[in-house]
Tab-separated table of C-alpha atoms and ligand atoms in Angstrom:
chain	number	residue	atom	x	y	z
W	1	MET	CA	72.791	110.533	80.695
W	2	PRO	CA	71.591	107.043	81.739
W	3	SER	CA	73.872	105.080	84.026
W	4	LEU	CA	75.758	102.032	82.795
W	5	GLN	CA	73.605	99.772	84.962
W	6	CYS	CA	70.486	100.784	82.978
W	7	HIS	CA	71.500	98.704	79.978
W	8	ILE	CA	74.567	96.669	80.965
W	9	PRO	CA	73.894	93.771	83.379
W	10	THR	CA	76.378	93.049	86.130
W	11	PHE	CA	78.940	90.350	85.386
W	12	GLY	CA	77.768	88.442	88.464
W	13	HIS	CA	74.176	88.486	87.237
W	14	VAL	CA	75.155	87.035	83.855
W	15	LEU	CA	77.235	84.319	85.548
W	16	ASP	CA	74.198	83.480	87.726
W	17	THR	CA	71.999	83.264	84.629
W	18	TYR	CA	74.282	80.577	83.234
W	19	GLY	CA	74.703	78.861	86.613
W	20	ILE	CA	78.429	79.629	86.655
W	21	ALA	CA	80.227	80.269	89.947
W	22	ILE	CA	83.835	81.371	89.611
W	23	LYS	CA	86.155	80.385	92.460
W	24	ARG	CA	89.912	80.275	92.632
W	25	GLN	CA	91.331	76.795	92.336
W	26	PRO	CA	94.828	75.907	93.582
W	27	ILE	CA	97.153	78.645	92.353
W	28	THR	CA	99.565	77.584	89.628
W	29	THR	CA	100.724	81.016	88.429
W	30	LEU	CA	101.954	84.044	90.306
W	31	GLN	CA	101.726	87.114	88.110
W	32	ILE	CA	103.884	89.952	89.367
W	33	ASN	CA	103.588	93.513	88.174
W	34	VAL	CA	106.989	94.915	89.074
W	35	GLY	CA	106.154	98.542	88.312
W	36	LYS	CA	104.541	101.114	86.077
W	37	VAL	CA	107.648	102.593	84.543
W	38	CYS	CA	107.767	102.005	80.793
W	39	ASN	CA	109.620	103.501	77.839
W	40	GLN	CA	106.302	103.598	75.918
W	41	SER	CA	102.843	105.100	76.614
W	42	CYS	CA	100.447	103.023	74.497
W	43	THR	CA	96.869	104.238	74.026
W	44	HIS	CA	95.312	100.939	75.180
W	45	CYS	CA	97.577	100.449	78.230
W	46	HIS	CA	95.472	99.337	81.209
W	47	VAL	CA	98.495	99.849	83.501
W	48	GLU	CA	98.724	103.522	82.497
W	49	ALA	CA	102.436	102.902	82.295
W	50	GLY	CA	104.897	105.382	80.881
W	51	PRO	CA	108.286	107.079	81.232
W	52	LEU	CA	106.998	109.534	83.855
W	53	ARG	CA	105.688	106.891	86.280
W	54	SER	CA	107.807	106.137	89.337
W	55	GLU	CA	106.155	103.068	90.929
W	56	MET	CA	108.693	100.230	91.191
W	57	MET	CA	108.725	97.026	93.252
W	58	GLU	CA	111.426	97.171	95.942
W	59	ALA	CA	114.013	94.522	96.846
W	60	THR	CA	112.267	93.585	100.130
W	61	THR	CA	109.027	92.917	98.242
W	62	PHE	CA	110.822	90.660	95.764
W	63	GLN	CA	112.412	88.827	98.698
W	64	ARG	CA	109.005	88.245	100.305
W	65	LEU	CA	107.737	86.809	97.022
W	66	VAL	CA	110.695	84.428	96.915
W	67	GLU	CA	109.808	83.248	100.443
W	68	LEU	CA	106.188	82.668	99.434
W	69	LEU	CA	107.273	80.777	96.306
W	70	GLN	CA	109.608	78.544	98.325
W	71	ASN	CA	106.560	77.388	100.322
W	72	ALA	CA	104.351	76.951	97.257
W	73	PRO	CA	105.704	74.122	95.070
W	74	GLY	CA	102.384	74.001	93.168
W	75	VAL	CA	103.034	77.481	91.775
W	76	HIS	CA	105.018	76.315	88.786
W	77	THR	CA	104.928	79.560	86.792
W	78	VAL	CA	106.003	83.105	87.575
W	79	ASP	CA	104.693	85.646	85.082
W	80	ILE	CA	106.528	88.981	85.220
W	81	THR	CA	104.828	92.041	83.822
W	82	GLY	CA	104.850	95.833	84.141
W	83	GLY	CA	105.394	98.538	82.764
W	84	ALA	CA	108.626	97.403	81.235
W	85	PRO	CA	109.903	94.919	83.859
W	86	GLU	CA	113.492	95.201	82.588
W	87	LEU	CA	113.628	98.773	83.911
W	88	ASN	CA	113.219	97.610	87.510
W	89	PRO	CA	116.762	97.486	89.026
W	90	HIS	CA	115.937	94.257	90.943
W	91	PHE	CA	114.500	92.413	87.930
W	92	ARG	CA	117.611	90.408	87.092
W	93	ALA	CA	118.311	89.271	90.656
W	94	PHE	CA	114.729	88.037	90.943
W	95	VAL	CA	114.894	86.200	87.615
W	96	ARG	CA	118.157	84.494	88.649
W	97	THR	CA	116.598	83.351	91.941
W	98	VAL	CA	113.353	82.058	90.452
W	99	HIS	CA	115.256	80.322	87.651
W	100	ALA	CA	117.414	78.569	90.255
W	101	MET	CA	114.184	77.418	91.969
W	102	GLY	CA	113.242	75.592	88.786
W	103	ARG	CA	110.042	77.550	88.110
W	104	THR	CA	108.898	78.508	84.629
W	105	LEU	CA	109.487	82.206	84.023
W	106	LEU	CA	107.327	84.247	81.664
W	107	HIS	CA	108.400	87.737	80.800
W	108	ARG	CA	106.184	90.298	79.065
W	109	CYS	CA	108.419	92.376	76.862
W	110	ASN	CA	107.512	95.372	74.719
W	111	LEU	CA	110.599	94.703	72.486
W	112	SER	CA	111.534	98.384	72.062
W	113	VAL	CA	112.928	98.452	75.616
W	114	LEU	CA	115.694	96.098	74.486
W	115	PHE	CA	117.267	99.142	72.783
W	116	GLU	CA	117.068	101.507	75.747
W	117	PRO	CA	120.382	102.583	77.331
W	118	GLY	CA	121.634	99.920	79.732
W	119	GLN	CA	119.475	97.166	78.204
W	120	GLU	CA	121.969	96.055	75.549
W	121	ASP	CA	122.444	92.586	77.124
W	122	THR	CA	118.881	92.036	78.385
W	123	ALA	CA	117.902	89.670	75.555
W	124	ALA	CA	121.009	87.547	76.181
W	125	PHE	CA	120.241	87.541	79.922
W	126	LEU	CA	116.710	86.260	79.255
W	127	ALA	CA	118.037	83.518	76.983
W	128	GLU	CA	120.688	82.481	79.517
W	129	HIS	CA	117.973	81.950	82.138
W	130	GLY	CA	115.530	80.187	79.834
W	131	VAL	CA	112.906	82.892	80.253
W	132	GLU	CA	109.886	82.577	77.960
W	133	VAL	CA	109.335	85.891	76.186
W	134	ILE	CA	105.819	87.120	75.484
W	135	ALA	CA	106.227	90.093	73.189
W	136	SER	CA	103.681	92.695	72.153
W	137	LEU	CA	103.167	93.090	68.424
W	138	PRO	CA	99.605	94.232	67.756
W	139	CYS	CA	99.996	93.963	63.976
W	140	TYR	CA	102.461	92.947	61.293
W	141	LEU	CA	101.827	96.295	59.566
W	142	GLU	CA	104.000	99.241	60.555
W	143	ASP	CA	101.347	101.983	60.573
W	144	ASN	CA	98.997	100.046	62.834
W	145	VAL	CA	101.714	99.333	65.397
W	146	ASN	CA	103.025	102.900	65.454
W	147	ARG	CA	99.510	104.344	65.787
W	148	GLN	CA	98.834	102.292	68.905
W	149	ARG	CA	102.305	102.142	70.475
W	150	GLY	CA	104.164	105.223	69.242
W	151	GLU	CA	106.227	106.399	66.272
W	152	GLY	CA	109.193	104.156	65.509
W	153	VAL	CA	108.013	101.279	67.723
W	154	PHE	CA	107.422	98.913	64.783
W	155	ASP	CA	111.047	99.177	63.602
W	156	LYS	CA	112.363	98.531	67.099
W	157	SER	CA	109.949	95.620	67.518
W	158	ILE	CA	111.258	93.981	64.345
W	159	ARG	CA	114.852	94.564	65.481
W	160	GLY	CA	113.979	93.076	68.863
W	161	LEU	CA	112.463	89.976	67.264
W	162	HIS	CA	115.562	89.537	65.083
W	163	LEU	CA	117.711	89.817	68.194
W	164	LEU	CA	115.664	87.167	70.008
W	165	ASN	CA	115.598	84.841	66.982
W	166	GLY	CA	119.380	85.194	66.781
W	167	LEU	CA	119.660	83.945	70.358
W	168	GLY	CA	117.553	80.877	69.523
W	169	TYR	CA	114.131	82.202	70.542
W	170	GLY	CA	111.281	80.834	68.436
W	171	GLN	CA	113.581	78.581	66.406
W	172	PRO	CA	112.443	75.036	65.575
W	173	GLY	CA	113.634	72.609	68.249
W	174	SER	CA	114.737	75.398	70.611
W	175	SER	CA	113.588	75.412	74.230
W	176	LEU	CA	113.526	79.222	74.136
W	177	LYS	CA	109.903	80.205	73.579
W	178	LEU	CA	108.868	83.415	71.847
W	179	ASN	CA	105.162	84.167	71.811
W	180	LEU	CA	103.583	87.271	70.321
W	181	VAL	CA	100.605	89.244	71.562
W	182	TYR	CA	97.951	90.837	69.387
W	183	ASN	CA	95.338	93.246	70.674
W	184	PRO	CA	92.791	95.076	68.519
W	185	GLY	CA	93.623	98.550	67.258
W	186	GLY	CA	89.966	99.586	67.509
W	187	ALA	CA	86.858	98.951	69.598
W	188	HIS	CA	86.240	95.451	68.315
W	189	LEU	CA	86.949	91.874	69.363
W	190	PRO	CA	90.061	90.027	68.207
W	191	PRO	CA	89.691	87.807	65.139
W	192	SER	CA	90.233	84.033	65.305
W	193	GLN	CA	93.518	83.342	67.102
W	194	SER	CA	94.510	80.411	64.914
W	195	ALA	CA	93.756	82.236	61.638
W	196	LEU	CA	95.588	85.364	62.739
W	197	GLU	CA	98.549	83.312	63.946
W	198	GLU	CA	98.844	81.847	60.477
W	199	SER	CA	98.764	85.326	58.897
W	200	TYR	CA	101.424	86.581	61.330
W	201	ARG	CA	103.580	83.544	60.614
W	202	GLN	CA	103.420	84.081	56.862
W	203	GLN	CA	103.851	87.849	56.922
W	204	LEU	CA	106.683	87.966	59.453
W	205	ALA	CA	108.575	85.125	57.777
W	206	GLN	CA	108.120	86.485	54.265
W	207	HIS	CA	108.917	90.148	54.928
W	208	TYR	CA	111.311	89.994	57.874
W	209	GLY	CA	112.498	86.386	58.250
W	210	ILE	CA	111.064	86.277	61.785
W	211	LEU	CA	110.041	83.065	63.581
W	212	PHE	CA	107.900	82.698	66.685
W	213	ASN	CA	106.036	79.961	68.558
W	214	HIS	CA	102.481	81.175	69.109
W	215	LEU	CA	100.317	84.248	68.766
W	216	TYR	CA	98.035	85.200	71.673
W	217	THR	CA	94.996	87.305	70.817
W	218	LEU	CA	93.909	89.532	73.701
W	219	THR	CA	90.762	91.598	74.057
W	220	ASN	CA	91.296	95.194	75.167
W	221	ILE	CA	89.865	95.392	78.684
W	222	PRO	CA	87.868	98.599	79.349
W	223	VAL	CA	89.633	99.890	82.460
W	224	THR	CA	91.778	102.966	83.168
W	225	ARG	CA	93.488	104.508	80.099
W	226	TYR	CA	91.602	102.384	77.585
W	227	ALA	CA	88.232	103.103	79.213
W	228	ARG	CA	88.997	106.838	79.063
W	229	HIS	CA	90.116	106.476	75.463
W	230	LEU	CA	86.772	104.859	74.610
W	231	ARG	CA	84.797	107.536	76.457
W	232	GLN	CA	86.708	110.349	74.761
W	233	HIS	CA	85.739	108.847	71.415
W	234	GLY	CA	82.111	108.178	72.439
W	235	GLN	CA	82.627	104.416	72.102
W	236	TYR	CA	82.489	103.192	75.692
W	237	ASP	CA	78.820	102.131	75.856
W	238	ASP	CA	78.891	100.446	72.443
W	239	TYR	CA	82.077	98.571	73.353
W	240	MET	CA	80.588	97.356	76.643
W	241	GLN	CA	77.458	96.240	74.799
W	242	LEU	CA	79.629	94.355	72.304
W	243	LEU	CA	81.364	92.532	75.159
W	244	VAL	CA	78.075	91.649	76.868
W	245	ASP	CA	76.402	90.544	73.627
W	246	ASN	CA	79.302	88.173	72.963
W	247	PHE	CA	79.389	86.592	76.430
W	248	ASN	CA	80.705	83.054	76.041
W	249	PRO	CA	80.004	80.683	78.961
W	250	ALA	CA	82.783	78.333	77.814
W	251	ALA	CA	85.312	81.135	78.373
W	252	ALA	CA	83.789	81.911	81.780
W	253	HIS	CA	84.601	78.374	82.948
W	254	ASN	CA	88.327	78.900	82.329
W	255	LEU	CA	89.150	82.427	83.431
W	256	MET	CA	92.789	83.108	84.238
W	257	CYS	CA	91.847	84.461	87.678
W	258	MET	CA	90.806	80.905	88.619
W	259	GLN	CA	94.410	79.644	88.646
W	260	GLN	CA	96.492	82.703	89.424
W	261	VAL	CA	96.921	85.709	91.646
W	262	SER	CA	98.347	89.071	90.747
W	263	VAL	CA	100.809	91.016	92.898
W	264	ALA	CA	101.223	94.769	92.557
W	265	TRP	CA	104.502	96.685	92.790
W	266	ASP	CA	103.742	97.452	96.462
W	267	GLY	CA	102.936	93.831	97.354
W	268	SER	CA	99.149	94.162	97.414
W	269	LEU	CA	97.214	91.193	96.024
W	270	TYR	CA	94.593	91.099	93.272
W	271	ASP	CA	92.656	88.542	91.273
W	272	CYS	CA	94.290	89.722	88.049
W	273	ASP	CA	96.250	92.589	86.540
W	274	PHE	CA	93.026	94.284	85.361
W	275	ASN	CA	91.459	94.275	88.821
W	276	GLN	CA	94.790	95.560	90.111
W	277	MET	CA	94.642	98.569	87.813
W	278	ALA	CA	90.948	99.104	88.576
W	279	GLY	CA	91.801	99.145	92.309
W	280	LEU	CA	89.569	96.129	93.041
W	281	PRO	CA	91.352	94.085	95.750
W	282	ILE	CA	91.542	90.299	95.781
W	283	GLY	CA	88.165	88.763	96.572
W	284	GLY	CA	86.945	92.311	97.315
W	285	THR	CA	89.037	92.733	100.519
W	286	PRO	CA	92.467	94.428	100.638
W	287	LEU	CA	95.252	91.916	101.297
W	288	HIS	CA	99.027	92.212	101.190
W	289	ILE	CA	101.795	89.657	100.712
W	290	TRP	CA	102.909	90.281	104.312
W	291	ASP	CA	99.367	89.452	105.539
W	292	VAL	CA	99.627	85.782	104.506
W	293	GLN	CA	101.983	83.046	105.713
W	294	ASN	CA	101.649	81.149	102.451
W	295	LEU	CA	99.788	81.435	99.170
W	296	GLU	CA	97.257	78.781	100.248
W	297	GLN	CA	95.783	81.335	102.652
W	298	ILE	CA	94.635	83.528	99.791
W	299	PRO	CA	90.826	83.504	99.634
W	300	ARG	CA	89.082	81.574	96.863
W	301	SER	CA	86.519	84.282	96.131
W	302	ILE	CA	87.134	86.446	93.062
W	303	ALA	CA	86.027	90.077	92.794
W	304	THR	CA	84.353	90.892	89.489
W	305	ALA	CA	83.175	94.050	87.739
W	306	SER	CA	81.876	95.097	84.338
W	307	HIS	CA	85.359	94.949	82.755
W	308	CYS	CA	85.287	91.156	83.306
W	309	PHE	CA	83.046	90.941	80.230
W	310	GLY	CA	86.282	91.555	78.306
W	311	CYS	CA	87.562	88.129	79.416
W	312	THR	CA	84.405	86.258	78.387
W	313	ALA	CA	83.576	87.856	75.037
W	314	GLY	CA	83.877	85.775	71.897
W	315	ALA	CA	86.708	83.265	72.211
W	316	GLY	CA	87.571	84.751	75.614
W	317	SER	CA	90.781	86.463	76.635
W	318	SER	CA	93.539	85.822	79.131
W	319	CYS	CA	97.224	86.618	79.457
W	320	GLY	CA	97.752	83.415	77.470
W	321	GLY	CA	95.413	84.472	74.661
W	322	ALA	CA	92.011	83.064	73.663
W	323	ILE	CA	90.353	80.763	76.195
W	324	ALA	CA	87.558	78.913	74.406
J	1	SF4	S1	104.519	98.782	76.368
J	1	SF4	FE1	103.016	97.670	77.607
J	1	SF4	S2	103.264	98.484	79.702
J	1	SF4	FE2	104.309	99.913	78.289
J	1	SF4	S3	102.748	101.497	77.857
J	1	SF4	FE3	102.622	99.925	76.228
J	1	SF4	S4	101.029	98.488	76.934
J	1	SF4	FE4	101.670	99.710	78.714
J	2	SF4	S1	89.037	90.845	84.595
J	2	SF4	FE1	90.202	89.590	86.048
J	2	SF4	S2	88.714	89.018	87.644
J	2	SF4	FE2	87.565	89.678	85.843
J	2	SF4	S3	87.175	87.777	84.695
J	2	SF4	FE3	89.041	88.703	83.833
J	2	SF4	S4	90.698	87.706	84.956
J	2	SF4	FE4	88.824	87.339	86.140
């Protein structure tokens, strides 16, 4: 079988072809993956999260992050992801602290976790602390959601959105932001973000009375569980070719790794959550949050690999949706 390199160029080579050099600019967002424990086990999950995982960020690691944030006033946003972050026992204490520091808090929520035992007041807690919720909903059709995320997940997602709307999330004039995330159910690129947002808005309002602020379309990045899923179905090479063929230089100028760093549950640093899961350390050299005195010491170089083509294909993809 020919190797990938025979027909897929390196990401660095394609950037060179377009004269693009990607370097980290001053960091504005700290993305923190607080653990791999999740109540779901979605087929596309690049974190390989699930109920049987045990990795969880510890209290001392959260405390170190608070210290680093105190010395980094330019980092205005803290983006909390997982797994299901709510399941980390230190999640609420960290949210309270960061909220008191006046930073913007983003929280990536799978919605169904809001109905797990012990999570009954999580939605109210998020609202009380002004946390922006970014919720996964890969389709407005039940079958498509359940196929990707598990049986019964669509119903819980709709209940979760009703709960959040009831607290003021996504309502006109409310400061509580509720953004939804779409990712493709198959080995294809997302459709137009603005057109799909309009369809979501109509469908969710008409059938469920649900309101939200924005829809983010994300490309499935071919690492870990999703890469294996593609290989098992004989789709990996074609999907990589699709990503390469749709390289968009405009997206490459605005990659999310250029303004943020990603912290793993154990405090190790990465250029993004995808590199974290691929085991590719920040700038290519292992570095830990206890190795730096402040976030300005983090190197500007960014480690790239073939999965980076997922961020530059078509309209581009980031944790905040389409780029270009
Ligand atoms: S809900 Fe999110 S973190 Fe959990 S398995 Fe699904 S994609 Fe992964
Ligand atoms: S996968 Fe990560 S490092 Fe690669 S382009 Fe995307 S954000 Fe940047």
